[in-house]
Amino acid sequence: MATAYREQRKFELAEAEQRHRAAAEQAKKDQQALDEMAINQQLRRSSGN
């Protein structure tokens, strides 16, 4: 019984770690997109548009 519980907890932990990695990757992509938008906005301002 305890072994099944431990196996379930390991599985849940692995799932949580996977979700965390996916969220971190998405946050990184979101930040890159925001950085690009900020750069483009600066370029438009500096070119007089």
Short mmCIF file of N, CA and C in Angstrom, two decimals:
data_model
loop_
_atom_site.label_atom_id
_atom_site.label_comp_id
_atom_site.label_asym_id
_atom_site.label_seq_id
_atom_site.Cartn_x
_atom_site.Cartn_y
_atom_site.Cartn_z
N MET A 1 0.82 -1.20 0.00
CA MET A 1 0.00 0.00 0.00
C MET A 1 0.86 1.26 0.00
N ALA A 2 1.86 1.28 0.87
CA ALA A 2 2.75 2.45 0.94
C ALA A 2 3.53 2.60 -0.36
N THR A 3 3.88 1.47 -0.97
CA THR A 3 4.63 1.54 -2.23
C THR A 3 3.78 2.17 -3.33
N ALA A 4 2.52 1.79 -3.40
CA ALA A 4 1.62 2.38 -4.39
C ALA A 4 1.47 3.88 -4.15
N TYR A 5 1.40 4.25 -2.88
CA TYR A 5 1.29 5.67 -2.54
C TYR A 5 2.55 6.42 -3.00
N ARG A 6 3.72 5.84 -2.72
CA ARG A 6 4.97 6.48 -3.13
C ARG A 6 5.06 6.59 -4.64
N GLU A 7 4.66 5.55 -5.33
CA GLU A 7 4.68 5.59 -6.79
C GLU A 7 3.76 6.69 -7.32
N GLN A 8 2.58 6.81 -6.72
CA GLN A 8 1.63 7.85 -7.13
C GLN A 8 2.22 9.23 -6.87
N ARG A 9 2.85 9.42 -5.72
CA ARG A 9 3.46 10.71 -5.39
C ARG A 9 4.59 11.03 -6.36
N LYS A 10 5.40 10.03 -6.71
CA LYS A 10 6.48 10.25 -7.68
C LYS A 10 5.92 10.68 -9.02
N PHE A 11 4.84 10.02 -9.43
CA PHE A 11 4.19 10.36 -10.69
C PHE A 11 3.65 11.78 -10.65
N GLU A 12 3.00 12.14 -9.55
CA GLU A 12 2.45 13.49 -9.41
C GLU A 12 3.56 14.54 -9.41
N LEU A 13 4.66 14.23 -8.75
CA LEU A 13 5.79 15.16 -8.71
C LEU A 13 6.38 15.34 -10.10
N ALA A 14 6.52 14.25 -10.83
CA ALA A 14 7.05 14.34 -12.20
C ALA A 14 6.13 15.18 -13.07
N GLU A 15 4.83 15.00 -12.92
CA GLU A 15 3.87 15.82 -13.68
C GLU A 15 3.99 17.29 -13.32
N ALA A 16 4.11 17.57 -12.03
CA ALA A 16 4.23 18.96 -11.58
C ALA A 16 5.51 19.59 -12.12
N GLU A 17 6.61 18.82 -12.11
CA GLU A 17 7.87 19.34 -12.65
C GLU A 17 7.75 19.63 -14.13
N GLN A 18 7.05 18.75 -14.84
CA GLN A 18 6.86 18.95 -16.28
C GLN A 18 6.03 20.21 -16.54
N ARG A 19 4.97 20.40 -15.76
CA ARG A 19 4.15 21.61 -15.91
C ARG A 19 4.97 22.86 -15.59
N HIS A 20 5.80 22.76 -14.57
CA HIS A 20 6.64 23.90 -14.19
C HIS A 20 7.61 24.25 -15.32
N ARG A 21 8.24 23.23 -15.90
CA ARG A 21 9.18 23.48 -17.01
C ARG A 21 8.45 24.10 -18.20
N ALA A 22 7.26 23.60 -18.50
CA ALA A 22 6.49 24.14 -19.62
C ALA A 22 6.10 25.59 -19.34
N ALA A 23 5.71 25.89 -18.11
CA ALA A 23 5.34 27.26 -17.76
C ALA A 23 6.55 28.18 -17.84
N ALA A 24 7.71 27.69 -17.40
CA ALA A 24 8.93 28.50 -17.46
C ALA A 24 9.31 28.78 -18.91
N GLU A 25 9.17 27.78 -19.75
CA GLU A 25 9.48 27.96 -21.17
C GLU A 25 8.52 28.96 -21.81
N GLN A 26 7.24 28.87 -21.46
CA GLN A 26 6.26 29.81 -22.00
C GLN A 26 6.55 31.23 -21.51
N ALA A 27 6.93 31.37 -20.25
CA ALA A 27 7.27 32.69 -19.71
C ALA A 27 8.46 33.28 -20.44
N LYS A 28 9.43 32.43 -20.77
CA LYS A 28 10.61 32.89 -21.51
C LYS A 28 10.20 33.38 -22.90
N LYS A 29 9.34 32.62 -23.56
CA LYS A 29 8.85 33.03 -24.89
C LYS A 29 8.06 34.33 -24.81
N ASP A 30 7.22 34.44 -23.78
CA ASP A 30 6.43 35.66 -23.60
C ASP A 30 7.34 36.86 -23.39
N GLN A 31 8.39 36.69 -22.58
CA GLN A 31 9.31 37.79 -22.31
C GLN A 31 10.05 38.19 -23.58
N GLN A 32 10.45 37.20 -24.38
CA GLN A 32 11.13 37.51 -25.64
C GLN A 32 10.21 38.31 -26.56
N ALA A 33 8.93 37.93 -26.61
CA ALA A 33 7.97 38.65 -27.44
C ALA A 33 7.80 40.08 -26.95
N LEU A 34 7.72 40.25 -25.63
CA LEU A 34 7.60 41.60 -25.07
C LEU A 34 8.84 42.43 -25.38
N ASP A 35 10.00 41.81 -25.27
CA ASP A 35 11.25 42.52 -25.58
C ASP A 35 11.27 42.95 -27.04
N GLU A 36 10.84 42.06 -27.93
CA GLU A 36 10.80 42.40 -29.36
C GLU A 36 9.84 43.56 -29.62
N MET A 37 8.68 43.52 -28.96
CA MET A 37 7.71 44.61 -29.15
C MET A 37 8.29 45.93 -28.66
N ALA A 38 8.99 45.91 -27.54
CA ALA A 38 9.59 47.13 -27.00
C ALA A 38 10.66 47.66 -27.95
N ILE A 39 11.47 46.76 -28.50
CA ILE A 39 12.51 47.17 -29.45
C ILE A 39 11.87 47.77 -30.70
N ASN A 40 10.84 47.12 -31.21
CA ASN A 40 10.16 47.63 -32.41
C ASN A 40 9.54 49.00 -32.15
N GLN A 41 8.98 49.17 -30.96
CA GLN A 41 8.38 50.45 -30.61
C GLN A 41 9.46 51.54 -30.57
N GLN A 42 10.61 51.21 -29.99
CA GLN A 42 11.71 52.17 -29.94
C GLN A 42 12.19 52.52 -31.34
N LEU A 43 12.27 51.50 -32.20
CA LEU A 43 12.72 51.74 -33.57
C LEU A 43 11.75 52.65 -34.31
N ARG A 44 10.45 52.42 -34.10
CA ARG A 44 9.45 53.28 -34.75
C ARG A 44 9.57 54.72 -34.25
N ARG A 45 9.77 54.87 -32.96
CA ARG A 45 9.90 56.22 -32.40
C ARG A 45 11.15 56.92 -32.95
N SER A 46 12.25 56.18 -33.00
CA SER A 46 13.50 56.81 -33.42
C SER A 46 13.52 57.11 -34.91
N SER A 47 12.69 56.38 -35.69
CA SER A 47 12.64 56.64 -37.13
C SER A 47 11.60 57.72 -37.48
N GLY A 48 10.89 58.21 -36.48
CA GLY A 48 9.95 59.29 -36.68
C GLY A 48 8.56 58.85 -37.08
N ASN A 49 8.24 57.59 -36.95
CA ASN A 49 6.90 57.10 -37.30
C ASN A 49 5.99 57.14 -36.12
#
